[in-house]
Amino acid sequence: MPSRRIDLHSHSRYSDGSDSPAELIAEASAAGVDVLALTDHDTLAGIDEATVAIRGTGMTLVPGIELSAQVIDPLPGAVPRSVHVLGLLVDGHDAELVAEMARIRDHRADRLRLMVEKLAVDFDISWDEVR
């Protein structure tokens, strides 16, 4: 049985990667990857682009997502820990999932804006410079 090169954890510019989904697929193809999962942080935005880009490459796309979550330790005084959970073979058009990811991104943007406002008290920085 021939071996296959599989990458089940990759990010595009839709989260913290630097390449578009199409560029990511081209690079993976050039590296001999047979199966690629696109697992951007808290977004499914690149799945459609990746689906189009992978056509004709002979590669298989696994649509995915990397979800941010917190583990709450039941012990008194324990601090919640942040973890990332990979979801594979997700439906990139699931309305409930898409809406929840939008809510998470909006909350993150609101939190970032508050951080910038606090920094602006002591530093020459503005929201317009950051976003």
Tab-separated table of C-alpha atoms in Angstrom, residues 2 15 17 21 23 25 39 41 51 62 64 69 85 91 97 99 107 128:
chain	number	residue	atom	x	y	z
A	2	PRO	CA	1.522	3.347	-0.985
A	15	SER	CA	-6.901	33.239	10.794
A	17	GLY	CA	-1.683	31.982	8.449
A	21	PRO	CA	-6.392	29.015	0.866
A	23	GLU	CA	-1.782	29.517	-2.067
A	25	ILE	CA	-3.098	24.305	-1.412
A	39	THR	CA	-8.508	24.363	10.047
A	41	HIS	CA	-9.167	29.511	14.013
A	51	THR	CA	-12.733	23.693	-2.335
A	62	VAL	CA	-10.833	17.961	4.671
A	64	GLY	CA	-12.230	21.844	9.264
A	69	ALA	CA	-12.379	26.721	24.148
A	85	VAL	CA	-9.962	21.722	19.503
A	91	ASP	CA	-20.162	21.628	7.118
A	97	LEU	CA	-21.996	27.077	13.373
A	99	ALA	CA	-23.418	32.323	13.346
A	107	HIS	CA	-16.616	39.369	20.903
A	128	ASP	CA	-7.621	52.959	13.730
